[in-house]
Amino acid sequence: MLDWINKHLENVIAIVLFVVMTIAVFTQILTRTFDYSLSWTEELARYCLIWLVFIGTSLAVIHQQHINIDVISKRLNESEKKVLAVIAQAIFFAFSLVILFYSTQMVMDLYRLEQHSPALGLPMWIVYLACPVGFALTAFRLLQQIVITVETTKTEMDK
Amino acid sequence: MSLFILFTTFVFLVLCTVPVAISLAIATLITILSAGNLSVEFLVSSMINSLDSFPIMAVPFFILAGEIMGRGGISQRLVNFSHSLVKNITGGFAIASILTCMLFAAISGSGPATVAAVGGIMIPAMIKYGYDKYFATAVVTAAGAIGVMIPPSIPMVMYGVAASTSIGDLFIAGIFPGILVTLCLIIWSYIYAKHKGYKGSDEPFSFSQVFKEFKNAQLALFIPVIILGGIYGGIFTPTEASVVAVVYGLIISLFVYKEITVKDLPAIFTKSILTSVIVLIIVASATAFGKYLSIEQIPTQVANAMLAFSESKIVFITLMVALLLLVGCFMETIAAIIILTPLLVPVSTVFGFHPVHTGVIMVVSLAIGFITPPLGLNLFVGASVAGISVDKLSKAIIPFFISMIVALFLIIYLPFLSLSMI
Amino acid sequence: NNKQSQTSDSASCESSPKTLRFSMSSNNKHPIFSGASKFKELVEQSTDITVNIFPSAQLGDDRASIEMLQLGTLDIAIPSTGPLANFSSAFNVFDLPFMFQSEAVADDVLRSNFAGTMLNILKDKQLIGLDFWENGFRHLTNSTRAVNTIDDVSGLKIRTMESALHLDAWQALGATPTPMAFKELFTALQQGTVDGQENPYPNIALNNLYEVQEYLTDTGHVYTPLVLLFSAKTWSTLSVSEQVALREAAKEAGDYQRKVNREMNKQSLAQLNDHMTITTLPLAERKKFQQATLPVLEKYKDVIGENIVTQFQQAIKTAEMNDL
Ligand code: NA
Ligand code: NA
């Protein structure tokens, strides 16, 4: 169970969000064609996109897909590369913690201030929650990777 | 000083292989904290609000549509059909890709969305038929910039409002320059293909084969008809068209061609999510970065300093283009238009440029910014669609960049290209 | 930095020089910019505060700007009351259709005790409301037919703001309201994805919508006020004398902004007249519009707060009496 969550959590959430986005926008086109408009389809799609991007940030860490520039790293040997990768992951990790801290405070502020979205009437803190949740997951995934890299290097060195 | 911190931090982090998006965000964060006039919340809310935009949604949806068409057999049929048409032409596939981007520009108002939609199909096709993968990716990445030159184009709407110029005229004025850029890209592709010997197949051109492939690809070829018809028939907006492409692609792939089943969908979605997210997270941090530049009024200061130098028309226009290309390296197009138009248009008018002409020059210059590092959204989409590294792609794109600069100067020196139809 | 040295000379001055960021969503040709510039000028004359104006939603649209005020990442903004209603539902009251009959009545109401009550509500939301300014009466344009009667509205696809109240009002009038991002509006009108939209004259003119719209009717269905807002966080760092100066500047600039807005209304209407067929809605027909939207008023009484609606109607009545 835990293993399944570990493997699929971000992926499942992200797919659900993307499917909801698709359905929302398609519904919007259909209903407008039949002279009836829903006020909330576009908003729902936009808020799903915000969640998708922040959850996806963590997913992209798992799949090591984030775009980076390897001008320097491709000139390094294997072990130097690993050190640089861990440094980069650590920087990313530290940044995630900073954003996690401040965005959590923001969500709490917004919770108190009771702003609602125009169409769905959704409390806005729910939209902003995407940021701390996304970066909490990102931080966790980075930590996993740092640990794995360090341990494999250790075992390699033991050999 | 703050600018120095901003750029050195960014470059340092990028060289440490920290992801581009995160490097930008950290650079902005450190600058904000060291200047002490803004809080971290500014960064967070700018990032979130930049994604709270409907037009931006065309990017993930076209990426998804491309992925579905790729796996569902639609792309293959389209590629087979175009192969039957262009197989005997030197660089035929590259030329077909560029022309497809130009046609697609009539649907999309976005550079990255164009790269996603066309690249998803044409890059693998070019690689399959023996093209160098960096060249293949560069072709579509560069041609994607045509998306904002040919109407509809959100940057042109923004310019028209900012400059109080007819948006309808701007739309028309963009057509020939868009075609010219297309031509310049085709010319370079032809030269390169000739040099590399991408002369195509030896089997003779056959009408019966074209007809056979056309019949096979019928339903796939119906996609542009539906999308163009839907937009110009007033059924959906260009952004919504991306979802229509997704739904149509799903129906054809699942129920007609039956090359995928529902079980394949999670993998298709995951791939599209990854490609979209890594681009959108860069958009988010680039917007925060751009907002910080606006708050510090850096684009304004640079523009004013530059305008002070402009004594003659030639000096002015050269500086203006240089400024726009520079800004295009670091800022998102619409933000750049909103900030720079009120500064540049009054001066360009004094130097005798028609505001519509200035608008075309601005949009084309900023469109070139889509393919220039460090912040070139087309580059990022292209690299991730093709699975190659951004720096390799940046090198491969240099000749295309030069072709576009040549086109830009023709657009500047031949005003009738923009103004003859308005 | 000149200002800095001047201040440190005068020991009596308790305040330190500050730079405040002022965000607005319209561009620098809109009357709101004229008002904001006037405000900047007055503030810089009477205090050591520097005001930097950021037009064209450079820092964020109205909704985002209000939020940034709350979080303290922005100092001043001038949103319409529409987006403000997401932060305090009482502000929906200004979006009720056909309440104000004239600008004069609006002027009276927006400087009445009722206006003070409304601005006070914002204090709980980390916002300081200084004054009401004017976006103005909203009017209907479309490319299908001239709207002379309520029946002509029937079936028109009209782009509205993303507000349930606006949607309900247009539905009550028989139209098919469609919320849509403003960035996509021009192309959508051009291709006919929607038939029409509604905005004050200067917005229609400045956004070139006359290029893609043929008919304009002076429906004046809603009068949209603007609110000059301060971040409560910034406000608390200001001295009492600065606060007084800012309040005065807000009022004076507000008067000026109204004047410019009304001149611009005339200019814009003249400009639109060159491109579009303009229809004046007969009084009897306007009554029918108003009648048709009465259920909307009933529906939103609870959302807004019954006593706010009553006070609003009272203030309007008083203003109308004064006007006679
Ligand atoms: Na386009
Ligand atoms: Na660029």
XYZ file of C-alpha atoms in Angstrom, chain B residues 6-422:
417
model
C 19.986 38.464 -10.136
C 21.997 37.470 -13.189
C 25.084 36.070 -11.491
C 22.952 33.894 -9.217
C 20.935 32.681 -12.178
C 23.972 31.812 -14.287
C 25.758 30.160 -11.373
C 22.789 27.953 -10.515
C 22.113 26.992 -14.117
C 25.745 25.939 -14.512
C 25.392 23.813 -11.367
C 22.648 21.925 -13.272
C 19.938 23.253 -10.997
C 16.757 23.161 -13.169
C 16.238 26.351 -15.201
C 12.895 27.088 -13.544
C 14.298 26.732 -10.059
C 17.422 28.764 -10.907
C 15.219 31.623 -12.061
C 13.065 31.423 -8.973
C 16.040 31.274 -6.612
C 17.751 34.191 -8.375
C 14.587 36.259 -8.005
C 14.216 35.176 -4.395
C 17.781 36.076 -3.417
C 17.500 39.457 -5.142
C 14.212 40.209 -3.398
C 15.659 39.285 -0.033
C 18.888 41.254 -0.506
C 17.067 44.373 -1.707
C 14.645 44.050 1.190
C 11.801 45.867 -0.539
C 9.647 42.827 -1.221
C 8.756 39.625 0.549
C 8.960 35.977 -0.474
C 5.165 35.990 -0.786
C 5.632 38.143 -3.886
C 7.488 35.311 -5.599
C 4.917 32.711 -4.610
C 1.874 34.737 -5.610
C 3.460 35.792 -8.921
C 4.180 32.169 -9.764
C 0.665 31.027 -8.958
C -1.054 33.953 -10.672
C 0.979 33.490 -13.853
C -0.620 30.075 -14.261
C -4.099 31.446 -13.596
C -4.601 32.170 -17.283
C -6.866 30.484 -19.779
C -4.818 30.995 -22.988
C -1.813 29.266 -21.403
C -3.879 26.077 -21.301
C -3.350 25.580 -25.042
C 0.191 24.382 -24.226
C -0.671 21.280 -22.152
C -3.668 20.420 -24.323
C -1.745 20.571 -27.605
C 1.046 18.531 -26.013
C -1.551 15.951 -25.000
C -3.155 16.016 -28.445
C 0.260 15.451 -30.037
C 0.955 12.499 -27.734
C -2.441 10.908 -28.448
C -2.014 11.328 -32.197
C 1.494 9.916 -31.990
C 0.491 6.733 -30.192
C -2.925 6.400 -31.785
C -1.730 6.085 -35.362
C -2.971 9.474 -36.503
C 0.478 10.972 -36.826
C 1.767 7.979 -38.727
C -0.956 8.346 -41.350
C -0.327 12.075 -41.640
C 3.378 11.430 -42.003
C 2.837 8.721 -44.623
C 0.633 11.078 -46.589
C 3.107 13.943 -46.490
C 5.930 11.523 -47.286
C 4.131 10.476 -50.448
C 3.920 14.151 -51.374
C 7.411 15.426 -50.540
C 9.598 12.339 -50.687
C 11.432 13.443 -53.826
C 12.156 16.973 -52.636
C 15.488 17.840 -51.022
C 14.721 18.528 -47.355
C 11.096 17.774 -48.099
C 10.146 16.856 -44.557
C 11.776 19.933 -43.071
C 9.926 22.114 -45.550
C 6.670 20.295 -44.855
C 7.219 20.838 -41.108
C 7.765 24.551 -41.567
C 4.682 24.880 -43.745
C 2.664 22.910 -41.198
C 3.808 25.349 -38.498
C 2.699 28.227 -40.682
C -0.737 26.652 -41.175
C -0.912 25.832 -37.506
C -0.166 29.482 -36.731
C -3.607 30.279 -38.109
C -4.992 28.179 -35.265
C -2.700 28.945 -32.400
C -1.655 32.278 -30.983
C 1.158 30.681 -29.065
C 4.709 29.706 -30.037
C 5.186 26.872 -27.539
C 1.780 25.365 -28.410
C 2.750 25.326 -32.089
C 6.025 23.553 -31.324
C 4.188 21.047 -29.141
C 1.499 20.229 -31.668
C 3.610 20.101 -34.824
C 6.810 18.873 -33.168
C 5.063 15.892 -31.613
C 4.342 14.588 -35.092
C 7.060 15.958 -37.374
C 10.223 15.644 -35.272
C 9.961 11.841 -34.926
C 9.033 11.641 -38.620
C 12.102 13.601 -39.724
C 14.350 11.502 -37.492
C 12.787 8.337 -38.920
C 13.537 9.445 -42.466
C 17.175 10.064 -41.660
C 17.373 13.690 -40.580
C 19.813 14.694 -37.873
C 17.741 14.912 -34.683
C 19.118 18.304 -33.615
C 18.382 19.803 -37.002
C 14.917 18.195 -37.018
C 14.088 19.651 -33.621
C 15.523 23.051 -34.504
C 13.329 23.242 -37.621
C 10.100 22.972 -35.647
C 11.350 24.988 -32.685
C 12.146 27.924 -34.959
C 9.059 27.602 -37.123
C 6.894 27.569 -33.987
C 7.685 31.258 -33.580
C 5.493 31.932 -36.618
C 2.529 31.132 -34.346
C 2.272 34.689 -33.026
C 2.980 36.442 -36.352
C 0.013 35.083 -38.278
C -3.447 35.818 -36.834
C -4.944 35.096 -34.387
C -2.241 36.412 -32.098
C -2.622 37.505 -28.499
C 0.614 39.542 -28.556
C -0.837 41.558 -31.459
C -4.066 42.152 -29.547
C -2.012 43.403 -26.606
C 0.065 45.626 -28.880
C -3.016 47.064 -30.601
C -4.494 48.036 -27.264
C -1.246 49.447 -25.890
C -0.543 51.471 -29.051
C -4.175 52.402 -29.846
C -3.803 50.857 -33.290
C -6.257 48.746 -35.214
C -5.956 45.110 -34.176
C -7.652 44.060 -37.405
C -4.942 45.887 -39.393
C -2.221 44.291 -37.281
C -3.649 40.844 -37.940
C -3.585 41.463 -41.684
C -0.183 43.123 -41.511
C 1.291 40.023 -39.882
C 0.445 37.687 -42.740
C 3.175 38.567 -45.298
C 5.909 38.954 -42.687
C 4.839 35.558 -41.315
C 5.140 34.089 -44.785
C 8.509 35.780 -45.275
C 9.864 34.276 -42.056
C 8.525 30.925 -43.247
C 10.388 31.361 -46.557
C 13.658 32.269 -44.877
C 13.434 29.181 -42.666
C 12.648 27.036 -45.709
C 15.627 28.438 -47.612
C 18.033 27.601 -44.813
C 16.509 24.132 -44.391
C 16.910 23.527 -48.109
C 20.545 24.616 -48.068
C 21.275 22.436 -45.045
C 19.419 19.466 -46.502
C 21.288 19.794 -49.782
C 24.609 19.977 -47.926
C 23.731 16.920 -45.814
C 22.267 15.045 -48.748
C 18.727 14.727 -47.427
C 17.623 14.440 -51.009
C 14.808 12.108 -50.318
C 13.702 8.841 -51.798
C 14.719 7.426 -55.160
C 11.369 5.876 -55.882
C 9.460 8.014 -58.333
C 6.614 10.266 -57.331
C 3.307 8.516 -57.846
C -0.157 9.973 -57.824
C -1.717 6.640 -57.013
C 0.435 6.378 -53.900
C -0.530 9.914 -52.862
C -4.164 9.006 -53.345
C -3.778 5.784 -51.364
C -2.104 7.591 -48.448
C -4.689 10.347 -48.653
C -7.484 7.813 -48.253
C -5.678 6.220 -45.325
C -5.199 9.580 -43.649
C -8.665 10.973 -44.363
C -9.850 11.113 -40.757
C -6.520 12.471 -39.596
C -6.527 15.136 -42.282
C -9.946 16.135 -41.048
C -8.378 17.512 -37.825
C -7.190 20.818 -39.302
C -10.548 21.155 -41.051
C -12.433 20.739 -37.790
C -10.134 23.041 -35.858
C -9.889 25.809 -38.439
C -13.585 25.500 -39.219
C -14.459 25.603 -35.543
C -12.405 28.708 -34.845
C -13.355 30.664 -37.947
C -16.941 29.429 -37.746
C -17.197 30.870 -34.251
C -17.767 27.597 -32.425
C -14.727 27.697 -30.169
C -11.798 29.956 -29.321
C -8.212 29.162 -30.376
C -7.466 28.009 -26.833
C -10.511 25.770 -26.721
C -9.466 24.314 -30.083
C -6.650 22.502 -28.281
C -9.220 20.485 -26.319
C -11.183 19.712 -29.465
C -7.966 18.275 -30.902
C -7.558 16.113 -27.789
C -11.122 14.789 -27.893
C -11.136 14.165 -31.642
C -7.756 12.468 -31.396
C -8.998 10.214 -28.592
C -12.141 9.198 -30.465
C -10.282 8.352 -33.669
C -7.452 6.534 -31.919
C -9.646 4.530 -29.537
C -12.640 3.710 -31.677
C -11.691 4.003 -35.333
C -8.016 3.141 -35.718
C -8.100 1.127 -32.465
C -4.321 1.403 -32.149
C -4.590 2.266 -28.465
C -6.934 1.115 -25.712
C -8.093 2.819 -22.541
C -5.234 1.012 -20.767
C -2.693 3.042 -22.738
C -4.159 6.351 -21.653
C -2.425 6.735 -18.250
C 0.995 6.484 -19.886
C -0.035 9.001 -22.565
C -1.287 11.419 -19.930
C 1.813 11.017 -17.770
C 4.135 11.743 -20.682
C 2.113 14.851 -21.623
C 1.969 16.040 -18.026
C 5.748 15.818 -17.686
C 6.384 17.708 -20.910
C 3.824 20.391 -20.024
C 4.815 20.852 -16.427
C 8.509 21.368 -17.003
C 7.658 24.150 -19.458
C 4.894 25.714 -17.373
C 6.979 25.806 -14.211
C 9.542 27.799 -16.209
C 6.742 30.120 -17.377
C 5.749 30.580 -13.733
C 9.183 31.506 -12.462
C 9.937 33.579 -15.572
C 6.798 35.604 -14.897
C 7.851 36.228 -11.302
C 11.298 37.216 -12.569
C 9.726 39.511 -15.198
C 7.483 41.131 -12.594
C 10.477 41.820 -10.446
C 12.192 43.480 -13.424
C 9.037 45.598 -13.965
C 8.915 46.650 -10.319
C 12.518 47.746 -10.486
C 11.549 49.450 -13.755
C 14.563 47.914 -15.450
C 13.037 47.507 -18.947
C 11.838 51.106 -18.752
C 15.253 52.398 -17.735
C 17.032 50.433 -20.439
C 14.540 51.605 -23.061
C 14.861 55.230 -21.983
C 18.656 55.074 -21.979
C 18.527 53.566 -25.437
C 16.087 56.154 -26.771
C 18.431 58.905 -25.608
C 21.014 57.545 -28.065
C 18.651 57.476 -30.999
C 19.570 60.325 -33.248
C 18.793 58.794 -36.589
C 16.190 56.382 -37.840
C 18.757 53.657 -38.432
C 20.314 53.971 -35.007
C 16.883 53.959 -33.429
C 15.569 50.900 -35.199
C 18.791 48.976 -34.650
C 18.718 49.786 -30.950
C 15.020 48.968 -30.762
C 15.520 45.553 -32.318
C 18.544 44.917 -30.099
C 16.486 45.849 -27.063
C 13.605 43.597 -28.094
C 15.918 40.664 -28.784
C 17.593 41.208 -25.417
C 14.269 41.497 -23.614
C 13.095 38.420 -25.510
C 15.961 36.520 -23.916
C 14.660 37.178 -20.425
C 11.023 38.162 -20.498
C 7.727 36.750 -21.541
C 6.305 38.278 -24.761
C 3.082 39.799 -23.486
C 4.736 41.399 -20.463
C 7.392 42.876 -22.754
C 4.764 44.296 -25.099
C 2.763 45.860 -22.293
C 5.803 47.559 -20.801
C 7.706 48.591 -23.916
C 4.959 49.617 -26.359
C 4.075 52.904 -24.633
C 7.785 53.817 -24.612
C 8.743 52.773 -28.133
C 5.738 53.680 -30.257
C 5.751 57.466 -29.785
C 9.448 57.599 -30.727
C 9.117 55.216 -33.658
C 6.261 57.348 -34.971
C 8.486 60.423 -34.833
C 11.045 58.523 -36.913
C 8.352 57.844 -39.494
C 7.355 54.288 -38.691
C 3.661 53.478 -39.063
C 2.389 52.135 -35.699
C 1.166 48.955 -37.429
C 4.641 48.453 -38.910
C 6.210 49.016 -35.485
C 3.807 46.447 -34.075
C 4.827 43.845 -36.631
C 8.513 44.559 -35.953
C 7.945 44.211 -32.212
C 5.988 40.976 -32.466
C 8.487 39.383 -34.868
C 11.464 40.464 -32.725
C 9.873 39.131 -29.570
C 8.854 35.943 -31.386
C 12.532 35.398 -32.139
C 12.919 35.573 -28.358
C 11.008 32.283 -28.182
C 14.083 30.533 -29.575
C 16.858 32.389 -27.742
C 18.365 31.072 -24.517
C 18.352 31.337 -21.571
C 14.604 31.874 -21.643
C 13.227 30.524 -24.877
C 9.991 28.677 -24.351
C 10.066 27.101 -27.809
C 13.530 25.747 -27.049
C 12.287 24.096 -23.894
C 9.230 22.583 -25.542
C 11.259 21.447 -28.561
C 13.982 19.912 -26.421
C 11.540 18.046 -24.264
C 9.331 16.840 -27.130
C 12.433 15.471 -28.868
C 14.189 14.374 -25.688
C 17.413 16.240 -26.420
C 19.381 18.725 -24.319
C 18.619 22.429 -24.466
C 22.215 23.477 -25.084
C 22.600 21.147 -28.070
C 19.345 22.489 -29.473
C 20.483 26.060 -28.826
C 23.492 25.410 -31.036
C 21.477 23.739 -33.772
C 19.103 26.664 -33.881
C 21.715 29.352 -34.568
C 21.349 29.243 -38.390
C 17.581 29.465 -38.038
C 18.029 32.405 -35.699
C 20.149 34.096 -38.370
C 17.523 33.348 -41.046
C 14.898 34.962 -38.875
C 17.068 38.021 -38.271
C 17.445 38.353 -42.054
C 13.654 38.152 -42.384
C 13.269 40.715 -39.618
C 15.495 43.205 -41.417
C 13.579 42.694 -44.653
C 10.385 43.356 -42.702
C 11.887 46.542 -41.303
C 13.274 47.868 -44.594
C 10.315 46.864 -46.738
C 7.344 48.460 -44.931
C 4.970 47.489 -47.745
C 5.258 43.849 -46.627
C 3.329 44.849 -43.534
C 1.324 47.784 -44.790
C 0.242 46.989 -48.339
C -3.031 45.303 -47.402
C -4.298 47.668 -44.727
